[in-house]
mmCIF file of C-alpha atoms in Angstrom:
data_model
loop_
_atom_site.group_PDB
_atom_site.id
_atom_site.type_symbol
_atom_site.label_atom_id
_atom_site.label_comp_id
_atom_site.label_asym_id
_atom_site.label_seq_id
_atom_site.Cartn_x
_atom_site.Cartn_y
_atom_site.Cartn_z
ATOM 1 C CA UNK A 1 214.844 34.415 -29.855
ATOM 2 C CA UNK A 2 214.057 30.741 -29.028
ATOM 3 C CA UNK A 3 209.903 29.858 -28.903
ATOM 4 C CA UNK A 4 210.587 29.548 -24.848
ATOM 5 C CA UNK A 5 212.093 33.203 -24.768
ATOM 6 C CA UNK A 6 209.267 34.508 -27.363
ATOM 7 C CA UNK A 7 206.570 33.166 -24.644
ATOM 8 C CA UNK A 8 208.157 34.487 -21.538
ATOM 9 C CA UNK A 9 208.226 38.119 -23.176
ATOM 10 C CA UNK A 10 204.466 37.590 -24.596
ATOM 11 C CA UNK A 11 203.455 36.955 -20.972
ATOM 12 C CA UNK A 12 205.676 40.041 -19.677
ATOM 13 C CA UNK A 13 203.516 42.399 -21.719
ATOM 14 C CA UNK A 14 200.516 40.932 -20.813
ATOM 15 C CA UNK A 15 201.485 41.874 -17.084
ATOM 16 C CA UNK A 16 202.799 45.070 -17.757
ATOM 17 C CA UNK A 17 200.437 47.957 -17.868
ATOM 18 C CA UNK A 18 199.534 49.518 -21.194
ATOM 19 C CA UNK A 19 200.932 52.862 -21.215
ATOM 20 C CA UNK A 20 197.360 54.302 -21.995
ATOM 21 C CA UNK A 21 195.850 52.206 -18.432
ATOM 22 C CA UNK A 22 199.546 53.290 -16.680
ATOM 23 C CA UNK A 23 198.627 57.468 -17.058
ATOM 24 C CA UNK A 24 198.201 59.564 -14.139
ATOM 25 C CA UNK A 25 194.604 60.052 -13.629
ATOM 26 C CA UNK A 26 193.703 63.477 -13.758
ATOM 27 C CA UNK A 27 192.162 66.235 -11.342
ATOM 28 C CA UNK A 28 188.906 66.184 -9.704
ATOM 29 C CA UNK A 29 187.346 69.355 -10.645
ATOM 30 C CA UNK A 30 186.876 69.465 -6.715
ATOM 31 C CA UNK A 31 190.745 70.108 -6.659
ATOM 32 C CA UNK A 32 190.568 72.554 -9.730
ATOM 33 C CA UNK A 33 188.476 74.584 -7.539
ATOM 34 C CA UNK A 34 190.209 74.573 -4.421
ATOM 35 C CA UNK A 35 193.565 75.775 -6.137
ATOM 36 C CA UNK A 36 191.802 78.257 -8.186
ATOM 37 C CA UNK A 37 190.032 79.989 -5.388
ATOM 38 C CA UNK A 38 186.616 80.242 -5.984
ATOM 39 C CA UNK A 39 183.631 78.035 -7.271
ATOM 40 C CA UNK A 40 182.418 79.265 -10.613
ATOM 41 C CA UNK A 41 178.284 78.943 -11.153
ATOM 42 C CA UNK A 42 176.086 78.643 -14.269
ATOM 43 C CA UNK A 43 172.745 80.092 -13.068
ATOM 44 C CA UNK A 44 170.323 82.905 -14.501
ATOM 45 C CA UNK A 45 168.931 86.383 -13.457
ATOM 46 C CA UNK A 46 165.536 86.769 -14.100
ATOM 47 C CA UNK A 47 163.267 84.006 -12.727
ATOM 48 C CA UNK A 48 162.039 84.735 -8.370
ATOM 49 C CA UNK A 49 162.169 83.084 -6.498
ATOM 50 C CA UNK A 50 164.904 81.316 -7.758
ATOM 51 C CA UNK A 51 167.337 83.390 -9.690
ATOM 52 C CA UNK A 52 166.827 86.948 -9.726
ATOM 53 C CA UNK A 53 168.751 90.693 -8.880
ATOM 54 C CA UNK A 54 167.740 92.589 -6.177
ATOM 55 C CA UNK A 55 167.493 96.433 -6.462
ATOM 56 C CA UNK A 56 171.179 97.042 -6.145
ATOM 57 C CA UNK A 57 171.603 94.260 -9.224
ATOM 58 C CA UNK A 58 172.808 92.021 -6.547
ATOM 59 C CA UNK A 59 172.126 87.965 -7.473
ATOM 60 C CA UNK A 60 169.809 86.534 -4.952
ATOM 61 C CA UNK A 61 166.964 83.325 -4.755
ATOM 62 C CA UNK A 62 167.183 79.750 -3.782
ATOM 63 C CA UNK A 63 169.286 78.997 -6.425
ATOM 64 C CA UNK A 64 171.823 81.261 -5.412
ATOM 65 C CA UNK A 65 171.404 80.472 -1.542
ATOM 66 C CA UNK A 66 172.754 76.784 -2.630
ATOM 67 C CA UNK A 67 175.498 78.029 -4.766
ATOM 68 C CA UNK A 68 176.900 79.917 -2.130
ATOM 69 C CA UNK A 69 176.411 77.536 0.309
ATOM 70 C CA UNK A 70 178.686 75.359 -1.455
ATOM 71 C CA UNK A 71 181.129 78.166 -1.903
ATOM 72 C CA UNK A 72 181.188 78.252 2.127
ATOM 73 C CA UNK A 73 181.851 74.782 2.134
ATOM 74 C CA UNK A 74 184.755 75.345 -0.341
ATOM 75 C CA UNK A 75 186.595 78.083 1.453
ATOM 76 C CA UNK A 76 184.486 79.145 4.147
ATOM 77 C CA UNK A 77 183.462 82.036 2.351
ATOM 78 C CA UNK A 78 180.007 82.078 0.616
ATOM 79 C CA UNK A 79 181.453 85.164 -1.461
ATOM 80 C CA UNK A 80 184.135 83.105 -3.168
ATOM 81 C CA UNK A 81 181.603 82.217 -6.274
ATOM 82 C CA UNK A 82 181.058 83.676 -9.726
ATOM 83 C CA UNK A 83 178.610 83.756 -11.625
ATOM 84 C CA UNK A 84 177.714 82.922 -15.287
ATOM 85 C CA UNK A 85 174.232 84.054 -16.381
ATOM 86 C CA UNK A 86 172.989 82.491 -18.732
ATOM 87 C CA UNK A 87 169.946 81.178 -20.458
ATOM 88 C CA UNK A 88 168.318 77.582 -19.758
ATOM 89 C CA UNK A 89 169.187 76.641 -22.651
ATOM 90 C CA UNK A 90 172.612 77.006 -22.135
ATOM 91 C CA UNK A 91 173.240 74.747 -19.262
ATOM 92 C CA UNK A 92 174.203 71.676 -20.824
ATOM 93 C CA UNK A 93 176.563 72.985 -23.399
ATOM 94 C CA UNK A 94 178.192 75.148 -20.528
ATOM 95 C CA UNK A 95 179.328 72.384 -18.815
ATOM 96 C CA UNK A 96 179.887 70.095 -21.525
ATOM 97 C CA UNK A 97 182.338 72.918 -22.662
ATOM 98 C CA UNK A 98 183.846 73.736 -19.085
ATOM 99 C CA UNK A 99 182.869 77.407 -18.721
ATOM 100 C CA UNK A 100 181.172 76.595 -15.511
ATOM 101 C CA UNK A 101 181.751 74.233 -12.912
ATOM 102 C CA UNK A 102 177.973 73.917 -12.141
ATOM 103 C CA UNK A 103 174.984 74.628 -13.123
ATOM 104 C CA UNK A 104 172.219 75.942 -10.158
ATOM 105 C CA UNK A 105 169.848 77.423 -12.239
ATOM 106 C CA UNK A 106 166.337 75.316 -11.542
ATOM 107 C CA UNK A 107 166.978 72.096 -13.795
ATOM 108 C CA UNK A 108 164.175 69.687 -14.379
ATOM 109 C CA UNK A 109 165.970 65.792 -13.368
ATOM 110 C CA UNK A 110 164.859 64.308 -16.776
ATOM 111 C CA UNK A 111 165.852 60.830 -17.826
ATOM 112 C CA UNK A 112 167.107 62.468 -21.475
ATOM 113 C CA UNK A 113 169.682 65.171 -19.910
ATOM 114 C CA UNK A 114 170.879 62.149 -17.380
ATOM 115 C CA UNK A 115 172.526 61.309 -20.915
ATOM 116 C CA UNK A 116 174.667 64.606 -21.052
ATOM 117 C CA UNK A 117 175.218 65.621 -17.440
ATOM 118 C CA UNK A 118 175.139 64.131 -13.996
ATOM 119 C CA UNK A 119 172.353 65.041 -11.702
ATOM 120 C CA UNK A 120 172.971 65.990 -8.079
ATOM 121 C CA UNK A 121 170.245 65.123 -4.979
ATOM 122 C CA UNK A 122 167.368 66.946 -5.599
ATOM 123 C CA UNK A 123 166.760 70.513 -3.429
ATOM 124 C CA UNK A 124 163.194 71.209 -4.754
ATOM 125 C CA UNK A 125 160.161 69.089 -5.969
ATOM 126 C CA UNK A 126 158.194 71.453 -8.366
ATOM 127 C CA UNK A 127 154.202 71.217 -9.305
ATOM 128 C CA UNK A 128 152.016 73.680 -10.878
ATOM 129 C CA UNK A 129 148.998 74.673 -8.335
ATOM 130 C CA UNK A 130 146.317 76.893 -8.107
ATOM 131 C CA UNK A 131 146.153 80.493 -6.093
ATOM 132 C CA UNK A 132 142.601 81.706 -4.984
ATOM 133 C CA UNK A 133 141.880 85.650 -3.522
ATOM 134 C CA UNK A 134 142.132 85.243 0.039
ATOM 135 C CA UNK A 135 139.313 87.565 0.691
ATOM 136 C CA UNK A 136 136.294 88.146 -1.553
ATOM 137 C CA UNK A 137 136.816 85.066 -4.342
ATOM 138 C CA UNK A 138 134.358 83.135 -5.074
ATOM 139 C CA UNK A 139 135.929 79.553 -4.367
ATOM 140 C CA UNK A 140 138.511 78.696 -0.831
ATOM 141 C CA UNK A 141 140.075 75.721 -1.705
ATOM 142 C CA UNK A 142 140.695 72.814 -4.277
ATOM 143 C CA UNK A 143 137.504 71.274 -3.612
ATOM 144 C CA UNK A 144 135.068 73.844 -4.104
ATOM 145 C CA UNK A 145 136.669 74.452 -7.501
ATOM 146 C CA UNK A 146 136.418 71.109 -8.348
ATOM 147 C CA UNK A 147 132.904 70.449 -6.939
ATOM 148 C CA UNK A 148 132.045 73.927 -9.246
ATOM 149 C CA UNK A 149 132.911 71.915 -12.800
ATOM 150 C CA UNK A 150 132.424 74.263 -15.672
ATOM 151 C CA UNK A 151 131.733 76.997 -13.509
ATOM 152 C CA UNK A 152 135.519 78.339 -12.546
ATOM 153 C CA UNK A 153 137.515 79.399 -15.056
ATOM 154 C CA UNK A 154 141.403 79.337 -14.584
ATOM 155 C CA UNK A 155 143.759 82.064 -15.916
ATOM 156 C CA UNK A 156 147.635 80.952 -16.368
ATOM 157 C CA UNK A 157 150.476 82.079 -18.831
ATOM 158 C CA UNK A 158 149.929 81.157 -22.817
ATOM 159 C CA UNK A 159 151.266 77.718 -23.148
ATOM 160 C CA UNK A 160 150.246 75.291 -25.864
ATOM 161 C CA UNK A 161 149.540 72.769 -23.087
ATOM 162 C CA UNK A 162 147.645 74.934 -20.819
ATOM 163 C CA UNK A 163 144.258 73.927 -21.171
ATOM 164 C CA UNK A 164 145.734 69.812 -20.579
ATOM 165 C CA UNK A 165 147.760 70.861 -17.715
ATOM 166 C CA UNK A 166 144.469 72.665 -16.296
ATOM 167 C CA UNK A 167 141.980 69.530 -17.042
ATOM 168 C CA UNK A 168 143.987 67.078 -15.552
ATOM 169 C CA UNK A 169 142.981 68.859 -12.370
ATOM 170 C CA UNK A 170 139.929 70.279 -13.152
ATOM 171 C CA UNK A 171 138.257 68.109 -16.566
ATOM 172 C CA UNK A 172 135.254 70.486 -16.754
ATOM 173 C CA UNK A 173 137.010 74.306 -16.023
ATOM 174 C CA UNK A 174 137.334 77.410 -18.785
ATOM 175 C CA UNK A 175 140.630 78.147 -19.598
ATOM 176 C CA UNK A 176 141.708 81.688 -19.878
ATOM 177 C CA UNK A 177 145.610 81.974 -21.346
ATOM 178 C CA UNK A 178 147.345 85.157 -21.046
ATOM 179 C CA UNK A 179 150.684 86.413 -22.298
ATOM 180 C CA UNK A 180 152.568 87.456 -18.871
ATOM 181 C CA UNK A 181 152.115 86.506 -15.061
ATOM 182 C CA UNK A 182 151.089 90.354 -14.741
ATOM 183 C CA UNK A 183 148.134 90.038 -16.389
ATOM 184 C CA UNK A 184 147.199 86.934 -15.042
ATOM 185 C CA UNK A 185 147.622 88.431 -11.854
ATOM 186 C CA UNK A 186 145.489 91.536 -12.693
ATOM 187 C CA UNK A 187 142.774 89.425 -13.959
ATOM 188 C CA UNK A 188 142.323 87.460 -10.938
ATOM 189 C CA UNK A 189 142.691 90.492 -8.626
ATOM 190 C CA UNK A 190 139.842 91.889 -10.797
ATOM 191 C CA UNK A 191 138.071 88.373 -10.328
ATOM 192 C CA UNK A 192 137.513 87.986 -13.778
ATOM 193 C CA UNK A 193 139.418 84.374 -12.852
ATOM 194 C CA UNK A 194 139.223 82.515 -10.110
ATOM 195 C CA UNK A 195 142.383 80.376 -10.132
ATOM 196 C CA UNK A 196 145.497 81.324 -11.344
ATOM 197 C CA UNK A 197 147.535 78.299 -12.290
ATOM 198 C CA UNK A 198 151.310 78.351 -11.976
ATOM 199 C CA UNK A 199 154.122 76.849 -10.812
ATOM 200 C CA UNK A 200 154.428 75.847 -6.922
ATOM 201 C CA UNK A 201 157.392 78.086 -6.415
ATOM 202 C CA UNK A 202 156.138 80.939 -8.194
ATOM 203 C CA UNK A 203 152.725 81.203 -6.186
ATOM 204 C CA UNK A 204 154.406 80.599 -3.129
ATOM 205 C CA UNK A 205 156.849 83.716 -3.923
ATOM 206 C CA UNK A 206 153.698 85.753 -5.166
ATOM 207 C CA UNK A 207 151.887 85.216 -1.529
ATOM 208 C CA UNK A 208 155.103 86.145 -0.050
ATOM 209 C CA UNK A 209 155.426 89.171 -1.681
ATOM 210 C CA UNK A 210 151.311 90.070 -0.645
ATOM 211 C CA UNK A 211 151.190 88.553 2.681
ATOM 212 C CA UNK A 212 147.052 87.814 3.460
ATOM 213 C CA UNK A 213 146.143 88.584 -0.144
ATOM 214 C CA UNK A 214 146.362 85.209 -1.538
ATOM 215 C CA UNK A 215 146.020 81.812 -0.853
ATOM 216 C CA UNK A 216 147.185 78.317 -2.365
ATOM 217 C CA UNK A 217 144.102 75.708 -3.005
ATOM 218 C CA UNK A 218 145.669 73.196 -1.682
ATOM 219 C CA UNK A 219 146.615 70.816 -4.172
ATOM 220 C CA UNK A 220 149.681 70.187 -6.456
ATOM 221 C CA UNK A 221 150.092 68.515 -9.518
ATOM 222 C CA UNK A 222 152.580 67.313 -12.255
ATOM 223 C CA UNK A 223 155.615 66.891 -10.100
ATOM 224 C CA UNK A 224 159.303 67.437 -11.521
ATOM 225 C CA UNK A 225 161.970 67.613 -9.640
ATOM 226 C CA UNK A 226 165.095 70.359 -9.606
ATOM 227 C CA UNK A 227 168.558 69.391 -8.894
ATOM 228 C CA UNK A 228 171.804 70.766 -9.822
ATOM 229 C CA UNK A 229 174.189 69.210 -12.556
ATOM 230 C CA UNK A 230 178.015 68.913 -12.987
ATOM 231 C CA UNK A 231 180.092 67.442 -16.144
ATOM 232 C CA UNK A 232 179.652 63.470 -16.533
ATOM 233 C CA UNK A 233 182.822 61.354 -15.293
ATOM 234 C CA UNK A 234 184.064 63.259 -11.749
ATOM 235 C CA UNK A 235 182.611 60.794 -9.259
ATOM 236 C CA UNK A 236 184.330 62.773 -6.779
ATOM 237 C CA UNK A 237 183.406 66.308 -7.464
ATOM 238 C CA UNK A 238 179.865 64.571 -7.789
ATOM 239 C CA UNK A 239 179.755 63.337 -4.436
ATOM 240 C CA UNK A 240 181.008 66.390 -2.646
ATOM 241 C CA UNK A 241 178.565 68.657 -4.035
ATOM 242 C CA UNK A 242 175.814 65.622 -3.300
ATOM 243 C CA UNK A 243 177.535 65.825 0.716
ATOM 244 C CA UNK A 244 176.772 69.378 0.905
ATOM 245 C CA UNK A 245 173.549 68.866 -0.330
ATOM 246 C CA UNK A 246 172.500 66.169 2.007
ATOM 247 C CA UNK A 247 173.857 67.649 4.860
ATOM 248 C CA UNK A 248 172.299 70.768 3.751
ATOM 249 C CA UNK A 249 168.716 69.503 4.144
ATOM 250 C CA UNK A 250 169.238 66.837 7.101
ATOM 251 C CA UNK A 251 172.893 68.107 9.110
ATOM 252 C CA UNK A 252 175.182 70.569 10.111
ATOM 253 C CA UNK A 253 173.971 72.853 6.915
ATOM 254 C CA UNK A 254 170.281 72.400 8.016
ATOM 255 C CA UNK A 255 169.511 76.257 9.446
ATOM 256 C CA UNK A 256 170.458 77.627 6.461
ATOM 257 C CA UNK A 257 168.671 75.454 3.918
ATOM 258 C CA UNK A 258 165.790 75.867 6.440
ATOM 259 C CA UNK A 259 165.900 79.586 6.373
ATOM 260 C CA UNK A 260 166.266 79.809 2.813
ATOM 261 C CA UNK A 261 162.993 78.065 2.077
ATOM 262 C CA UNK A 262 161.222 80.308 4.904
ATOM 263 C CA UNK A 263 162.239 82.943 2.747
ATOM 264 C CA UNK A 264 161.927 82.262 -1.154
ATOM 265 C CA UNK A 265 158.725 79.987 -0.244
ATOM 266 C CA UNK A 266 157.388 80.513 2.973
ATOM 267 C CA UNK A 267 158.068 76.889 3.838
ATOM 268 C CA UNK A 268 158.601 75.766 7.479
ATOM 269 C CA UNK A 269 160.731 72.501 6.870
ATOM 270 C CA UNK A 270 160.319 70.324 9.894
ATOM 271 C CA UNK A 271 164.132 69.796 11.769
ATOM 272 C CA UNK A 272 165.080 66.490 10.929
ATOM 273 C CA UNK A 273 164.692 63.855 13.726
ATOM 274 C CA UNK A 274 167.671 63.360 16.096
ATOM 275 C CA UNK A 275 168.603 59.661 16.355
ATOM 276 C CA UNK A 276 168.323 57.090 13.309
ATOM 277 C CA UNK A 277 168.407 58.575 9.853
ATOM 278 C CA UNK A 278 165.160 58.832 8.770
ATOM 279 C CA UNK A 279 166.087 58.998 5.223
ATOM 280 C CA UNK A 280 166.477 55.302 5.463
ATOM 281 C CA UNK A 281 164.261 54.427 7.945
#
């Protein structure tokens, strides 16, 4: 081959795809799904309001609202999902490993697991807050406990950073840790507490459950938010889920989303405004 012929064929490869680049790119899970005929869930079974059976061992909470709502997005049947309890932590390695398709099962949105998964828009901002008596406590509100200093004590479950979580709201309180959310419940029933500290969603389920018995402070602290997660590298299985989501909390989906936070939290979400998005107003 003469030196001319050589070059012509060098620049021929160099303008012919590499049979690696030239490969079929493969299947959105989103497709996956759609030919296998149902959506299949990572989520757990034991934590109101969010995952948890009801008496006839049926899977119900917020967490499970939102996987079924993508379900009826999928097929237009909210029953076409199954579900894979298990515990938190195995969310990451079940969809690292493709067992699940999703995982809905109240996920922190943490910097560090942005490194194994990819995080949807978030549903829920968590806190912890405090729950007074209603009737017959000694304290109504956030600022009577905080105006009291040393004199409240707060009750919450045993957690090595109880007492920091507790001070960063209230520097001079007593700190009473307890090893279930029954008996912190009992003790502040009894009024041997007078806060019980505890996640957002948790108290809000608890007042639900004994409407007029309790009431929230009125302040919230140490926000985290909860999203769902799917396997890294499916931009468009990621943005589906994410269009459900959105439209979920500010479109078409709204009156569901709506009524499932009336129900798990006893949350009236305002309807979003007609006209300009206000997202980004």
């Amino acid at each position: 081959m003469t030196a001319a012929g050589a070059a012509v064929g060098a620049a021929a490869q160099l303008l012919t795809p590499s049979a690696a680049l030239a490969q079929t790119v493969g299947k959105s899970r989103l497709q996956v799904i759609k030919e296998r005929g149902r959506l299949i869930v990572g989520t757990g079974s034991t934590n109101p309001p969010w995952h948890f059976e009801d008496a006839n061992g049926k899977l119900q909470g917020m967490d499970i609202d939102m996987a079924r709502l993508l379900a009826k997005n999928l097929f237009d049947d909210p029953e076409k999902v199954e579900f894979v309890l298990q515990g938190s932590d195995a969310r990451i390695p079940s969809l690292i490993t493709d067992k699940v398709d999703i995982v809905v099962q109240w996920m922190t949105v943490t910097a560090g697991r942005a490194q194994q998964v990819e995080f949807t828009v978030p549903y829920y901002r968590e806190g912890v807050s405090l729950m007074l008596l209603a009737r017959g406590g000694k304290f109504k509100n956030f600022d009577e406990l905080k105006a009291a200093g040393a004199g409240v004590t707060v009750g919450g479950m045993q957690n090595v950073f109880l007492e920091e979580w507790v001070r960063k709201a209230l520097p001079q309180a007593k700190v009473d840790a307890f090893e279930s959310p029954d008996a912190v419940l009992q003790a502040l029933n009894a009024r041997r507490i007078d806060a019980y500290m505890s996640d957002q969603s948790a108290m809000r389920w608890l007042m639900q459950q004994a409407p007029g018995r309790f009431v929230d402070a009125g302040y919230g602290w140490m926000p985290n938010s909860y999203a769902s997660a799917v396997k890294p590298g499916d931009p468009i299985w990621l943005n589906w889920v994410n269009t459900v989501y959105r439209e979920a909390m500010m479109g078409v989906d709204f009156d569901s989303f709506a009524a499932s936070y009336k129900k798990w939290f006893g949350i009236e979400v305002a309807t979003p405004k007609v006209g300009f998005p206000n997202e980004f107003a």
